[in-house]
Structures are given as C-alpha cells and as structure tokens.
Tab-separated table of C-alpha atoms in Angstrom:
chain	number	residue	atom	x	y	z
A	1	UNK	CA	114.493	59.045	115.854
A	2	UNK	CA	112.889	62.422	114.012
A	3	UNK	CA	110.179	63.803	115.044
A	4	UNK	CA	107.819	62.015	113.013
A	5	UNK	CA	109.070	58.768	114.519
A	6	UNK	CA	108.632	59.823	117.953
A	7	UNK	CA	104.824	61.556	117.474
A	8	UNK	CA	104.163	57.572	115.769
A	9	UNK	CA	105.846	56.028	119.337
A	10	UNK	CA	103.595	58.120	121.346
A	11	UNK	CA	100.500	58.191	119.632
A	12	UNK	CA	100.708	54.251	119.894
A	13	UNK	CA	101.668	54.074	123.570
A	14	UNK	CA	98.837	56.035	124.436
A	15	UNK	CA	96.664	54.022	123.002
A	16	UNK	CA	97.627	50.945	124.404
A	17	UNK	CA	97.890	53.041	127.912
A	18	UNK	CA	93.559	53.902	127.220
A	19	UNK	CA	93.153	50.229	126.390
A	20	UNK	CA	94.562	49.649	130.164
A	21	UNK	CA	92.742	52.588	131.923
A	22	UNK	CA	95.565	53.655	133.383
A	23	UNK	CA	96.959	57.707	133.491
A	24	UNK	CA	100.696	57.504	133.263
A	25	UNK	CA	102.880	60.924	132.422
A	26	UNK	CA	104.783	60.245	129.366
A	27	UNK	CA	108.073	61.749	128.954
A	28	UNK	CA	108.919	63.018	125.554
A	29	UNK	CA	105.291	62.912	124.332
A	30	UNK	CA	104.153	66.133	124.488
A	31	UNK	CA	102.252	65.714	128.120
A	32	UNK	CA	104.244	68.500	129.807
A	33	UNK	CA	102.260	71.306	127.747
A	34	UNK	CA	105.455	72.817	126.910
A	35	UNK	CA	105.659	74.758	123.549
A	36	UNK	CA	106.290	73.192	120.944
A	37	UNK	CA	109.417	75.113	119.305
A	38	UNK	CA	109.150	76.236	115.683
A	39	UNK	CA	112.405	77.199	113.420
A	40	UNK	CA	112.202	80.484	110.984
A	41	UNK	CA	114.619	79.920	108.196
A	42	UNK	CA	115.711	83.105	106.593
A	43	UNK	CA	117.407	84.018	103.338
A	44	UNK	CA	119.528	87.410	104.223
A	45	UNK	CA	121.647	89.062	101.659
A	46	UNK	CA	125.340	90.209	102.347
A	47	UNK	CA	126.152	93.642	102.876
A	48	UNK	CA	129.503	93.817	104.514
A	49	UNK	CA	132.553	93.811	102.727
A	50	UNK	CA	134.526	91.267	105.290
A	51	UNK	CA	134.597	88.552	108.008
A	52	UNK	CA	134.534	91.731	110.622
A	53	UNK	CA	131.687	92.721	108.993
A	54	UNK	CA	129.621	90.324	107.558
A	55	UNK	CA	125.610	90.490	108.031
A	56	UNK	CA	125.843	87.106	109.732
A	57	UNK	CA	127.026	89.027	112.654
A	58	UNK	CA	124.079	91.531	113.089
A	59	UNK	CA	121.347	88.612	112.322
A	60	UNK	CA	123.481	86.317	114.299
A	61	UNK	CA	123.030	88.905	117.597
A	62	UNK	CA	119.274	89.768	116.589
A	63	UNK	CA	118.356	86.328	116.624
A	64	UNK	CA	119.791	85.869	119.836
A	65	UNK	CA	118.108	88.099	121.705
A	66	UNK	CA	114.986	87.625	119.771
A	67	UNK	CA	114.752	84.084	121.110
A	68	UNK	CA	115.422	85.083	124.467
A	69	UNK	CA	112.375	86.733	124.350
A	70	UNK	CA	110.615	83.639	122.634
A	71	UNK	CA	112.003	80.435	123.486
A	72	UNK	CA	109.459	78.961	121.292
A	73	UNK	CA	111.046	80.623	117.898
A	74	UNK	CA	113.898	79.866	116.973
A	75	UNK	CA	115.705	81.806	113.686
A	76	UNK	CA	118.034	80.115	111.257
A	77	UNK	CA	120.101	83.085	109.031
A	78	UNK	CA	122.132	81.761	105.833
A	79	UNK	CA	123.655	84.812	104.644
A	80	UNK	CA	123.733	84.718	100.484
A	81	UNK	CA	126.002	87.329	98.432
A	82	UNK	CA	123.749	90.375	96.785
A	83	UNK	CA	124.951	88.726	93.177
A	84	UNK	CA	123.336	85.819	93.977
A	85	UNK	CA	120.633	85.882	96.084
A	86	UNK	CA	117.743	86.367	93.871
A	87	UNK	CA	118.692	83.163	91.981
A	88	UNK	CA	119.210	80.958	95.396
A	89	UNK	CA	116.084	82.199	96.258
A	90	UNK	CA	113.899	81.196	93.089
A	91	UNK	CA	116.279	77.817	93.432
A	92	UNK	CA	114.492	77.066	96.422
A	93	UNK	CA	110.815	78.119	95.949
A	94	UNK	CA	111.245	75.711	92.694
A	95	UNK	CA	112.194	73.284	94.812
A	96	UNK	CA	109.419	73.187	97.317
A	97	UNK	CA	112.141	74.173	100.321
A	98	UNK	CA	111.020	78.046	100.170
A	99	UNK	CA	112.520	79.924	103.481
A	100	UNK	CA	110.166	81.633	106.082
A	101	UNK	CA	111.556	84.739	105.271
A	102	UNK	CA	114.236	86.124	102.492
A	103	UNK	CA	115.404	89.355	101.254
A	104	UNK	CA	116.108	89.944	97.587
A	105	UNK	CA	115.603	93.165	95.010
A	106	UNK	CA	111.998	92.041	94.034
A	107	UNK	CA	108.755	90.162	95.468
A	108	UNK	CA	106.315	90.583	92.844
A	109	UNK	CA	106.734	87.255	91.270
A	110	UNK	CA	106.235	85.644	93.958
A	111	UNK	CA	103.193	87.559	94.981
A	112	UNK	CA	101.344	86.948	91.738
A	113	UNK	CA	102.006	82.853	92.153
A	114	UNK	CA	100.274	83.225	95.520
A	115	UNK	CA	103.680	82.431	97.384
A	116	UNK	CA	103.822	85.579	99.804
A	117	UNK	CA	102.016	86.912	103.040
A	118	UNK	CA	99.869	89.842	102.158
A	119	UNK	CA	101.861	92.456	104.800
A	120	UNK	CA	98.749	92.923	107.316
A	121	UNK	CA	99.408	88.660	107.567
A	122	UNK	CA	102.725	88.856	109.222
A	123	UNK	CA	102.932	92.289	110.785
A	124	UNK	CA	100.961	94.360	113.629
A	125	UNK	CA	99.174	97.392	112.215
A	126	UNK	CA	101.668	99.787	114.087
A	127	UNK	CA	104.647	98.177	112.263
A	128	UNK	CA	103.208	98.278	108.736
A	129	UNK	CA	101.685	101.530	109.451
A	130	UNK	CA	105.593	102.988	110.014
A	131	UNK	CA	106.734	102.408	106.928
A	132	UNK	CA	107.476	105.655	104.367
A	133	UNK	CA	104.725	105.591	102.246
A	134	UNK	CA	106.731	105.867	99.117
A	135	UNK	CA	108.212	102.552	100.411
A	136	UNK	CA	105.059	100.755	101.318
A	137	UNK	CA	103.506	101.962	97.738
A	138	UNK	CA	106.100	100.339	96.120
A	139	UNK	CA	105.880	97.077	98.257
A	140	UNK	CA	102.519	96.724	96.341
A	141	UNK	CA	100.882	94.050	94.145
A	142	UNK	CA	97.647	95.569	92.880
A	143	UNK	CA	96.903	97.789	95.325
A	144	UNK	CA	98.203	94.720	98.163
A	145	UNK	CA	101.664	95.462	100.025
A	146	UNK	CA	103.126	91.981	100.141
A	147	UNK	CA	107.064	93.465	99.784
A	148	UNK	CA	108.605	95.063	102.885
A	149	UNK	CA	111.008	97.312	102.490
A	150	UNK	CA	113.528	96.376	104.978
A	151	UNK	CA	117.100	98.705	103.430
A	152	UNK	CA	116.842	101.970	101.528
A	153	UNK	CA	119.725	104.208	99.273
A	154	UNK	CA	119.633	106.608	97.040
A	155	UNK	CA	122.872	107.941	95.327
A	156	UNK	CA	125.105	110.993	94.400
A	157	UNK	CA	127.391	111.771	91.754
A	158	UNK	CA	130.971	111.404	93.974
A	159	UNK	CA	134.172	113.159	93.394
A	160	UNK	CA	137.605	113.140	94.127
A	161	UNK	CA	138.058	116.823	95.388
A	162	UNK	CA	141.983	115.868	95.633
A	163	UNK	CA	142.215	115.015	91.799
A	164	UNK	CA	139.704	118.075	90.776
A	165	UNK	CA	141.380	120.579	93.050
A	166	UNK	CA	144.876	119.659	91.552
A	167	UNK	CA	143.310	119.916	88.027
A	168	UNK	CA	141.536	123.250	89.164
A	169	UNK	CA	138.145	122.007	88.745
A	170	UNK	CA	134.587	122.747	91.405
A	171	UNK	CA	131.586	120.351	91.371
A	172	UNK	CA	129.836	119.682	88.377
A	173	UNK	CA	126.973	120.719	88.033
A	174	UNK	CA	125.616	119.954	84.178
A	175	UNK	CA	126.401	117.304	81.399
A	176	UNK	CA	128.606	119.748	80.049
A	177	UNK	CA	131.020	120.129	83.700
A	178	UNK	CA	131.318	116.598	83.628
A	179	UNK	CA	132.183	115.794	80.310
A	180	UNK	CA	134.786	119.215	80.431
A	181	UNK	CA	136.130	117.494	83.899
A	182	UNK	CA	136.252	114.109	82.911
A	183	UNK	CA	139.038	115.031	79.907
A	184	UNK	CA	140.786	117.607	82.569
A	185	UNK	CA	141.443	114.864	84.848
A	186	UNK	CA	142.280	112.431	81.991
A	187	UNK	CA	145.009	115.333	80.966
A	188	UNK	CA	146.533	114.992	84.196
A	189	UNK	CA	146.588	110.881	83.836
A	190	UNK	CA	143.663	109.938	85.817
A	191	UNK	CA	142.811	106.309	85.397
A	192	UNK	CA	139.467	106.740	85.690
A	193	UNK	CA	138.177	109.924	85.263
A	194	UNK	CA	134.542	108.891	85.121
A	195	UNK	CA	133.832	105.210	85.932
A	196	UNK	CA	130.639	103.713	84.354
A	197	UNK	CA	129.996	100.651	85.991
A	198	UNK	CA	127.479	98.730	83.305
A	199	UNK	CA	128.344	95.224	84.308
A	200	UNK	CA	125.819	92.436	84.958
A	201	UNK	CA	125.985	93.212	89.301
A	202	UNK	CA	124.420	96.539	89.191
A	203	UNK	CA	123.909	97.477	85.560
A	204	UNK	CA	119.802	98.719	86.236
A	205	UNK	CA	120.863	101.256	89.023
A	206	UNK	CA	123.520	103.153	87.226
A	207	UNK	CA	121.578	102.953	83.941
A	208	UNK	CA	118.392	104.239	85.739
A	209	UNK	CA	120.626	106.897	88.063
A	210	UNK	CA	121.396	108.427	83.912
A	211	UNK	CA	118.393	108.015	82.367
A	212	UNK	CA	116.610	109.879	85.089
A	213	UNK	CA	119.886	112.821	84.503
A	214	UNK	CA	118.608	112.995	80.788
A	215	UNK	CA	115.205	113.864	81.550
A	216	UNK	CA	113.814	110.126	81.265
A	217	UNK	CA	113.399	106.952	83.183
A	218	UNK	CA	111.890	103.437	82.446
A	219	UNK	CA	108.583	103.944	82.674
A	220	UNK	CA	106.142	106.780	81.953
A	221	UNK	CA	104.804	108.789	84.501
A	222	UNK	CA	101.452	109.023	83.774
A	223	UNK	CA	100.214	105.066	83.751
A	224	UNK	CA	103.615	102.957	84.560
A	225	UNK	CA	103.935	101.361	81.677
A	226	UNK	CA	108.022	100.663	80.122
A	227	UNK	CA	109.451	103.689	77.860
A	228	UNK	CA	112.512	102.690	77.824
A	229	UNK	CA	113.859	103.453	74.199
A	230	UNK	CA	112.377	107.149	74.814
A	231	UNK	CA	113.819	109.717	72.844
A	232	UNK	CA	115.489	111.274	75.917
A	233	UNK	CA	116.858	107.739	76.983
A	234	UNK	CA	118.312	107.151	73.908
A	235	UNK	CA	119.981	110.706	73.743
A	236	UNK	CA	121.383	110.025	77.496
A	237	UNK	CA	123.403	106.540	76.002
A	238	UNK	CA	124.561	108.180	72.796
A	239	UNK	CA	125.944	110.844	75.194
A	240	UNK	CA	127.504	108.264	77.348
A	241	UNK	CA	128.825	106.545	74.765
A	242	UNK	CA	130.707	109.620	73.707
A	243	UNK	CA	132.634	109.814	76.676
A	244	UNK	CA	133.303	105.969	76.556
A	245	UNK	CA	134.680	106.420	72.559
A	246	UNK	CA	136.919	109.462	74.131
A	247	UNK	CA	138.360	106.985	76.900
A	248	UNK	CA	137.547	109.100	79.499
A	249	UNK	CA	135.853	105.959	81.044
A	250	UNK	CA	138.567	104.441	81.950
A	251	UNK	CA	140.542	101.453	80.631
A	252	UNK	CA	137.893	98.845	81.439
A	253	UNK	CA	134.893	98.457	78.839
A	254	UNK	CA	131.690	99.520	81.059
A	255	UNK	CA	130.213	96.419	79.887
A	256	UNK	CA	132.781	94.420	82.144
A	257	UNK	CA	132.855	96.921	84.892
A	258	UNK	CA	130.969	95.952	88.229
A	259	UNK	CA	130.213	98.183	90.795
A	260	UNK	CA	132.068	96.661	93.181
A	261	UNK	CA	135.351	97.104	91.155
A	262	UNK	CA	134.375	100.236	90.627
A	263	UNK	CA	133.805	101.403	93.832
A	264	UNK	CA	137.165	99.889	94.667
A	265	UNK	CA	139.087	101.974	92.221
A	266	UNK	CA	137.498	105.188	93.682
A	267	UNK	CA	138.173	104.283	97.111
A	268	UNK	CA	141.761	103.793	96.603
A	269	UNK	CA	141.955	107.535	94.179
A	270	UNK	CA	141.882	106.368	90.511
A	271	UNK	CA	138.593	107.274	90.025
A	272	UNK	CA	137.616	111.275	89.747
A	273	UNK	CA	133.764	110.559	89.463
A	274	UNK	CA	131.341	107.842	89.703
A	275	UNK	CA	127.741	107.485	91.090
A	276	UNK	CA	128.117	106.060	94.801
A	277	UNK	CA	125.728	105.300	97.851
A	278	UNK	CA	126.377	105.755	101.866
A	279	UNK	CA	128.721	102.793	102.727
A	280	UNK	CA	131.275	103.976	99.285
A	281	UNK	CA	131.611	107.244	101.052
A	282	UNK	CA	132.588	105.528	104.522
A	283	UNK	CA	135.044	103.243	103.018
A	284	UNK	CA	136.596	106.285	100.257
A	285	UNK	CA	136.945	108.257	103.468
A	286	UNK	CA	138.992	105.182	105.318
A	287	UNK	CA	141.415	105.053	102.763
A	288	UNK	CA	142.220	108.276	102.685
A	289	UNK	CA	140.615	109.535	99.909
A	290	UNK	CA	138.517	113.405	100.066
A	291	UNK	CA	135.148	112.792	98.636
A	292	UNK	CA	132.731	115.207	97.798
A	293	UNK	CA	129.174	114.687	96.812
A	294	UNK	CA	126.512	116.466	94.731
A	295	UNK	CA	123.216	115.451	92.949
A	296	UNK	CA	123.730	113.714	90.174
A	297	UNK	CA	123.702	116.739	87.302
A	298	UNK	CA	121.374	116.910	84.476
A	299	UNK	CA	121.617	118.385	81.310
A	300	UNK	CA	121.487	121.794	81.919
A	301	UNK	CA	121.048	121.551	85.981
A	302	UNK	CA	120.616	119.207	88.400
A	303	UNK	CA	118.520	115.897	87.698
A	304	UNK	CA	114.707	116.159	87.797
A	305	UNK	CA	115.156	113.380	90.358
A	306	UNK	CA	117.354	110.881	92.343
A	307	UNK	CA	117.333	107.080	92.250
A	308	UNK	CA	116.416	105.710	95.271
A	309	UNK	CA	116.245	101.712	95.593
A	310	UNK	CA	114.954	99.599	98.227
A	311	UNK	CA	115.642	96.002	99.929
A	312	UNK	CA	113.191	93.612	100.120
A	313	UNK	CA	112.056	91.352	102.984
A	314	UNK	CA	109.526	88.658	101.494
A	315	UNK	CA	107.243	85.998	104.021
A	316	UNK	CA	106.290	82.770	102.339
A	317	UNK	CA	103.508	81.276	103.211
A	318	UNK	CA	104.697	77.896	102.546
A	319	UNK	CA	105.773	76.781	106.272
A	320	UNK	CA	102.935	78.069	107.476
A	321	UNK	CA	104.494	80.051	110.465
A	322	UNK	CA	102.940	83.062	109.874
A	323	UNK	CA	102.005	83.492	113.815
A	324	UNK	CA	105.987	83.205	114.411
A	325	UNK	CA	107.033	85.626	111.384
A	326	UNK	CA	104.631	87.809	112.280
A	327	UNK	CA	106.445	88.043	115.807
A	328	UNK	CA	109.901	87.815	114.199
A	329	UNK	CA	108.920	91.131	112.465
A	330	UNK	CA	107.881	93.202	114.681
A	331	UNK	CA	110.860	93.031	116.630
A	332	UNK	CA	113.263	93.483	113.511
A	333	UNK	CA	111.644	96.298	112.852
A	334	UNK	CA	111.903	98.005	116.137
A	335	UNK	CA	113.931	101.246	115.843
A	336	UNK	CA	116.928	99.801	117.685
A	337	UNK	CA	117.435	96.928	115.487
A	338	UNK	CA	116.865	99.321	112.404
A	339	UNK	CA	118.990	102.083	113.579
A	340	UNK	CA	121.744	99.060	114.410
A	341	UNK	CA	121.770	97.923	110.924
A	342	UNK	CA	121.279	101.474	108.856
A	343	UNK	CA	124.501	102.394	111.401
A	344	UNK	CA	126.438	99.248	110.593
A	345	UNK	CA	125.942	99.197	106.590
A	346	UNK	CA	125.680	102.903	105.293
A	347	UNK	CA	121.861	102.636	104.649
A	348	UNK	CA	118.936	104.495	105.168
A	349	UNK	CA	116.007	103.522	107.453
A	350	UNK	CA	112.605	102.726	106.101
A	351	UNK	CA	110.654	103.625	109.311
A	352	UNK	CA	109.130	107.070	109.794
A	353	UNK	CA	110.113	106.739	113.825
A	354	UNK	CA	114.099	105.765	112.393
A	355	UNK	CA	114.013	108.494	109.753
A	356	UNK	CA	112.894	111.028	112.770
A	357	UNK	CA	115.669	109.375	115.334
A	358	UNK	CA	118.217	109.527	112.704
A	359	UNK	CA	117.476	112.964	111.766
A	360	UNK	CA	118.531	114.221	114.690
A	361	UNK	CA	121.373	112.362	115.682
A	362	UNK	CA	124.717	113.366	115.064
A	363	UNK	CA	125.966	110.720	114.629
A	364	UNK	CA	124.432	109.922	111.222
A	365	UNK	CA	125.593	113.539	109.827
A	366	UNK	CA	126.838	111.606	106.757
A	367	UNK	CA	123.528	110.384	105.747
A	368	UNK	CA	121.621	113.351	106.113
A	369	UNK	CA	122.271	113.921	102.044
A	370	UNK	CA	121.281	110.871	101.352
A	371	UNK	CA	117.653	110.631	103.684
A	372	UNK	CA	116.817	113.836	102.160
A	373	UNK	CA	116.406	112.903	98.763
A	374	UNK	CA	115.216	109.814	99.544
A	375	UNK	CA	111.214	111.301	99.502
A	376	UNK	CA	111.738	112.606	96.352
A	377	UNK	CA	113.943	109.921	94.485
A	378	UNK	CA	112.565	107.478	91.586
A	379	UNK	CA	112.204	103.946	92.410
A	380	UNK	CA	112.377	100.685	90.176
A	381	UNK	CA	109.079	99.856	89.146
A	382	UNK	CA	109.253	96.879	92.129
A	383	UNK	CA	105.322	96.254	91.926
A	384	UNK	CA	105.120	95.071	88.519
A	385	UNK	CA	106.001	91.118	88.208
A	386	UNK	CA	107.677	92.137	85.195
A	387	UNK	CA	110.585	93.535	86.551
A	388	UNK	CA	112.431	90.783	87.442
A	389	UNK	CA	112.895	89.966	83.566
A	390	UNK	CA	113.165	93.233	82.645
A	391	UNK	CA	115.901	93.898	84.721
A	392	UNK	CA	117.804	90.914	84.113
A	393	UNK	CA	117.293	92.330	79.893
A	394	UNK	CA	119.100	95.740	81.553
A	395	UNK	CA	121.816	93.575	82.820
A	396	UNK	CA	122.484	91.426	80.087
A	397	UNK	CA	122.319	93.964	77.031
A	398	UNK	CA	122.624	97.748	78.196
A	399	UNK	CA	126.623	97.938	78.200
A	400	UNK	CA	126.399	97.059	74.418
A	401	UNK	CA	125.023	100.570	74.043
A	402	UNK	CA	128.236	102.310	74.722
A	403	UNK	CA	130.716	99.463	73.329
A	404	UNK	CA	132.558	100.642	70.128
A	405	UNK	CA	130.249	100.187	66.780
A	406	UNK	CA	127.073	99.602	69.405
A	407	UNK	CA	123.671	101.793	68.391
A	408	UNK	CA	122.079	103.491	72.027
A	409	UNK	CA	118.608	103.195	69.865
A	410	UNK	CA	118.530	100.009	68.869
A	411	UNK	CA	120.407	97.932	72.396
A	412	UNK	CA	117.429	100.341	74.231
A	413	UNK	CA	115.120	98.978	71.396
A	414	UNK	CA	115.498	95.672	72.420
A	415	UNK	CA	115.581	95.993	75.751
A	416	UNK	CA	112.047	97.851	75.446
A	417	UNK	CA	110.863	94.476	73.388
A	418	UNK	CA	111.791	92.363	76.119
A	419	UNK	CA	109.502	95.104	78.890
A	420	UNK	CA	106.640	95.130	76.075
A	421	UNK	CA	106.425	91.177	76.197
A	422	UNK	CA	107.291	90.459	79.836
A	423	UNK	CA	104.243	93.413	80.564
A	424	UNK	CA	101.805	91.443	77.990
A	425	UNK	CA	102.647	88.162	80.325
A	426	UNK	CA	101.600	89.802	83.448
C-alpha cells in the first residue's frame, strides 16, 4: 500500500478508535513522533571521463554521509551527461516532475517563470555570503541571486612544447605567433596544428574564449545588451576562417569538431594548440604528452580578458522541501566537500574560504593559473533569460562562419537577430 493508502487506513481507524473512547498506540500511523523522512531528488551533470570516475561516485559518498547526519533527508543523484542535461532538465519541469535540485549551464529561465528558490530561501547567510562575488553577481535575476554557482573554469591557450620545440618554436604570444606556428607545425605534418572545436557541445565557450582575443565579446560593456556582429567580432571569424581555408585546422571541419574529440586528439599529441581547461591538462599530462600553457593571445598581446564559465546548481520550488535543500546545501558547500570535488574534476572552487585553502596548498599547484584569472575573466551573460536561446543560436550556426564559401558578417548577423529578438521577449 503507498503512502497515501496507508495515511487513508489510519485516519479512518482513528476515528472509529474516538467513536470508542479508547487510546490505543497505532503502529505505522504516525503515533511514534518519529520524522517523517523526505527524499531530495537531484539532477547532477557528468564530469568524469569513466566508470572510475564518474560524478555518481562523489554524490554517491556525499549523500551518504549527509544522511548520516540527517536521517530524515534522504538524497536521490541521477547523474545526466553535460550534452544533455539542460534538455532532461526542461523535459522534466514541462512535465510537472521538476527535481529538488539540478545543475545545468543556465537558471534564468527558470527564475523568470517563478520556478526557482530566491538563494537567501535555501541557504544560511554564511553560505551565500562565501560565494566570489563575480559568481554570485552572475547568479542574478534582476538584482535576485537565484543561480548558485556550484563549478568554476576559465581557460588557456595549450601547447604541445614537444611538437613546438622540435619545430623550434616558444609560446605565442600574438595572432600573428599563432598563425606563423600553426603552418610551422603543419610543415612538419602535424595533424592538428590548431584545433578549433566549433561543434554543437561547446561551440559558445571557444567562440567567446576568441571573440574576447579580438578585442570583443557578446555583449557591450557599458549596459549588457548583445553585440555580437561587432566590427571586432566579425574581424576575429574572418581571421579564423583564414587559418581554417589554409588547413592548418586540422582535417576535421570545426563545424563537426566537439570539444571532447578535440581534447582527445591533444591529449594523445596530434594537436599543437587548442584552448583547454584544468582536467585537459591532467589527462594531456597522463598520456605523456608536455603541455604548456599561456593566456590566450590577442592581437597584438595578450587578451584584454579570459573566459571564465560557471556551473549552475538550481532549487525548485516545486516539492516544496525548501527546509531540507536548504540543509542539503549548506553541507555541499562546506570546504571539504568543495575542495573534494574541485580536487577530483580539475575545477576551480567558488567559495572565498576554498579559493584561500586552495591557494595555499600544494597540492593544487596546477590550478594556481587557472584561479588567478578567474577574478578577472568574462563570463556568459548567465542572468539574462535570453541566453539559453542565444546560446543554442551560437551552437547551431557559428561553425558556418569559417566553413568554405561562409561570410563571418553575415552567420554573426544572424546570430545577433536571434539575441535582438530573444532580448525583446524578455
């Protein structure tokens, strides 16, 4: 019998027991004034590579020991791939089964359809207050945080010091190293010598990471809204698409290149440069392969700025259990549990207390590139609910730009009409 059938049986016992004037215990019926136990369901995304390490295990453990310290909550992790998630997740908000908690790359959505905890809801004021600002400003929705940054990257322009010592070659440093490089190492019959990963998995971080090297970016400084087919934007792709007509991109059409094949290529030493984040540089270094890393370089010196990207943990409000998430996250975000999971998975903490335990730790010496530019790095433009259209427009049309017979201006163009009408629908 469910629960509904048994709180039916005893609310009809009990009745007949007043009728009688008798007091009997009642076994089963909620008498005992034990709590009743509730069950968070969360959403987490995937960010190991294998069975060994798969982000079941470290929610798996958390949970665990979480509920040892509240029998009453219980935790339920479904672990969804990255390319996936954000579409399982909208599957099940449409279908009225919306998880406790979920990560995903954006919120805002969901915050303006009055789906999400406001931040203060489901956290104590010590946790919130920990975030990095720049991480809690972007968790915003007119001025409320309802996002909470739960991951943080940023990225660097990697190289394979093997392949550019053999080809006599130091770290680039301007658009004009890389593109003098990129045909030295294509001389010496480098697959790859500069992969350009513009397929649908991670298209908006590697176009943003060279926008942001030409002197642009998606959206203008001064009052957020889209510039996308900017003149320096549109100079950045016709330069790209340069390299791609020259073949020094490799034999796979950006447009079909994912990241993840990418990154694969580099780690096992076809690739002489690409734009990687923490956990490419672990699993380069397994295989064997030298990396070096530098800022990404600009057009006559380094970038004006990184990319940095964050993670999002969203609380729905439809179970109701925000009492139990509230609980939930305070203890995920304890520096212990955020230290175990930047350590497992290459990425950077979003805690002030982390950033300051990681900093001086050795054993994080890796990262330290990474965390450092991570105050000073661009982010998507998370808070704006039109984002999660825009960037799906990224996705879908961007590696046109650079195919053969494809016009920067007019793929950026488009792209740019798509922002302009998904910002009018705010």
């Amino acid at each position: 019998m469910g629960d509904w059938g048994v709180r039916q049986r005893c609310v009809g016992v009990t009745a007949a027991i007043a009728v009688l004037g008798m007091t009997i215990a009642l076994s089963g019926c909620g008498s005992t004034g034990a709590p009743r136990s509730v069950t968070l369901r969360l959403v987490a995304a995937e960010y190991g590579t294998n069975s060994d390490t798969t982000t079941q295990k470290f929610w798996s453990a958390l949970a665990l020991a979480f509920e040892a310290e509240h029998p009453d909550i219980k935790v339920d992790v479904r672990v969804r791939p990255w390319k996936t998630i954000d579409s399982d997740i909208a599957e099940m908000v449409e279908e009225g089964k919306a998880p406790d908690l979920a990560q995903g790359s954006s919120y805002a959505d969901y915050a303006k359809g009055d789906k999400l905890y406001t931040a203060d809801e489901v956290m104590s004021v010590p946790t919130q207050a920990n975030f990095l600002s720049q991480l809690a400003e972007a968790g915003r929705v007119n001025r409320i945080q309802y996002g909470l940054p739960f991951a943080a990257s940023t990225r660097l322009l990697f190289y394979n010091k093997k392949l550019y010592r053999d080809a006599g070659l130091s770290a680039p440093e301007t658009w004009d190293d890389i593109e003098r490089d990129a045909r030295a190492l294509a001389e010496r019959g480098v697959t790859t010598p500069l992969a350009l990963p513009l397929g649908s998995e991670e298209a908006q971080s590697e176009t943003l990471m060279w926008l942001l090297s030409g002197g642009g970016g998606y959206t203008e400084t001064a009052d957020g809204s889209y510039n996308i087919d900017s003149p320096q934007n549109v100079r950045t792709f016709t330069w790209l698409k340069g390299l791609v007509g020259e073949g020094l991109t490799g034999p796979v059409p950006p447009s079909k290149l994912d990241r993840a094949t990418a990154f694969s290529a580099f780690s096992n030493g076809q690739v002489g440069m690409l734009n990687g984040h923490p956990a490419l540089l672990e699993a380069a270094r397994k295989r064997g392969v030298e990396v070096g890393a530098v800022p990404l370089p600009g057009v006559r010196g380094k970038a004006k700025s990184s990319m940095g990207s964050a993670d999002w943990m969203m609380a729905f409000r439809q179970n109701g259990h925000g009492k139990q998430i509230r609980a939930f996250l305070d203890y995920v975000y304890e520096d212990k549990n955020v230290l175990d999971f930047v350590g497992r998975y290459d990425q950077l903490p979003v805690t002030y207390s982390a950033n300051e335990a990681m900093a001086g730790n050795r054993k994080y010496a890796d990262l330290e590139k990474f965390r450092s530019g991570l105050d000073s790095s661009e982010l998507f433009p998370y808070g704006k609910t039109s984002w999660s259209s825009v960037n799906e427009s990224i996705k879908k049309n961007i590696g046109r730009a650079v195919e053969p017979g494809g016009r920067p201006a007019d793929v950026l163009g488009r792209i740019a009409r798509d922002a302009s009408a998904a910002e009018v629908a705010e």
